[in-house]
Coordinates of C-alpha atoms in Angstrom, one line a residue:
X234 CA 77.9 105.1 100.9
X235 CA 79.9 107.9 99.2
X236 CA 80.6 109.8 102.7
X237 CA 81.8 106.7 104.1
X238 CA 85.5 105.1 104.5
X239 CA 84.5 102.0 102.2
X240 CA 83.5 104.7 99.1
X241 CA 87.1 103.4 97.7
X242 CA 85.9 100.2 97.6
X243 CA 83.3 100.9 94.4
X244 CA 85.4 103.3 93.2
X245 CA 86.6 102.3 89.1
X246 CA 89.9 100.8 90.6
X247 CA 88.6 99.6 93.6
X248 CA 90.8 99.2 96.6
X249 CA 93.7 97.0 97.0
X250 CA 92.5 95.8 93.4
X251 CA 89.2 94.6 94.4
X252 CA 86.2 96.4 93.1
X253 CA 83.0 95.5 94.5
X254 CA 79.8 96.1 93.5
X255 CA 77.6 98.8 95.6
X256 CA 74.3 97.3 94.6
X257 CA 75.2 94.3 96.3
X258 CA 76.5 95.8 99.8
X259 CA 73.4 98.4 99.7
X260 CA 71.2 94.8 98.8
X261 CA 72.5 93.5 102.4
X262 CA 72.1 96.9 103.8
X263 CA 68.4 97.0 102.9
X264 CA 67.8 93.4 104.2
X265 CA 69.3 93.6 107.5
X266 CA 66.8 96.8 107.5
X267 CA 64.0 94.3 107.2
X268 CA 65.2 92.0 109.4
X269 CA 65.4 94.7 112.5
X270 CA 62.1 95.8 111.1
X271 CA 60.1 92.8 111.7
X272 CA 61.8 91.0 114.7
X273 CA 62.0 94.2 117.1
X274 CA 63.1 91.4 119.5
X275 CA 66.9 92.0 118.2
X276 CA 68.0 94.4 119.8
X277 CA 72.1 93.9 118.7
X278 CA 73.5 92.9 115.1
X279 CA 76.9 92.4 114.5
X280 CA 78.4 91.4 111.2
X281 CA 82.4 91.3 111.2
X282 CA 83.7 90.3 108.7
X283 CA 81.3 91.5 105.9
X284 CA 83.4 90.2 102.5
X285 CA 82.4 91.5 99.1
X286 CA 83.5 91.2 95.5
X287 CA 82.4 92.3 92.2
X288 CA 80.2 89.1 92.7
X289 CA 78.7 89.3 96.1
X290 CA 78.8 89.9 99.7
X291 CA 79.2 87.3 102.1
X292 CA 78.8 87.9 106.2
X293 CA 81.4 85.7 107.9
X294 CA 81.0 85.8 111.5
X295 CA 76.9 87.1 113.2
X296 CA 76.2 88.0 116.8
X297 CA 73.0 88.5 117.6
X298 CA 71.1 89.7 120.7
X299 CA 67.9 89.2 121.3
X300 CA 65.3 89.9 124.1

């Protein structure tokens, strides 16, 4: 996460005031993981927009392919 364009976000300041909370966006990293792990049937994920806060990280809007 620290070599990527969001590292400002959990940075001690955050970004544009909001600090969120890296445990939580490498949580929904991890499980999307799992997800494409068991169901090799997906063969696209799109989450836009992922929202997150010091108290969580909601996706908005999913597309999903499958074959």
């Amino acid at each position: 996460i620290s070599e990527t364009k969001a590292h400002l976000f959990f940075t001690p300041r955050g970004f544009r005031g909001k600090k969120v909370s890296e445990q939580k966006i490498l949580d929904l990293l991890l499980a999307v993981s799992r997800l494409l792990e068991e169901h090799p049937e997906v063969v696209e994920l799109d989450l836009n927009p992922v929202l997150a806060d010091a108290h969580g990280v909601w996706v908005a809007d999913a597309r999903v392919i499958v074959l």
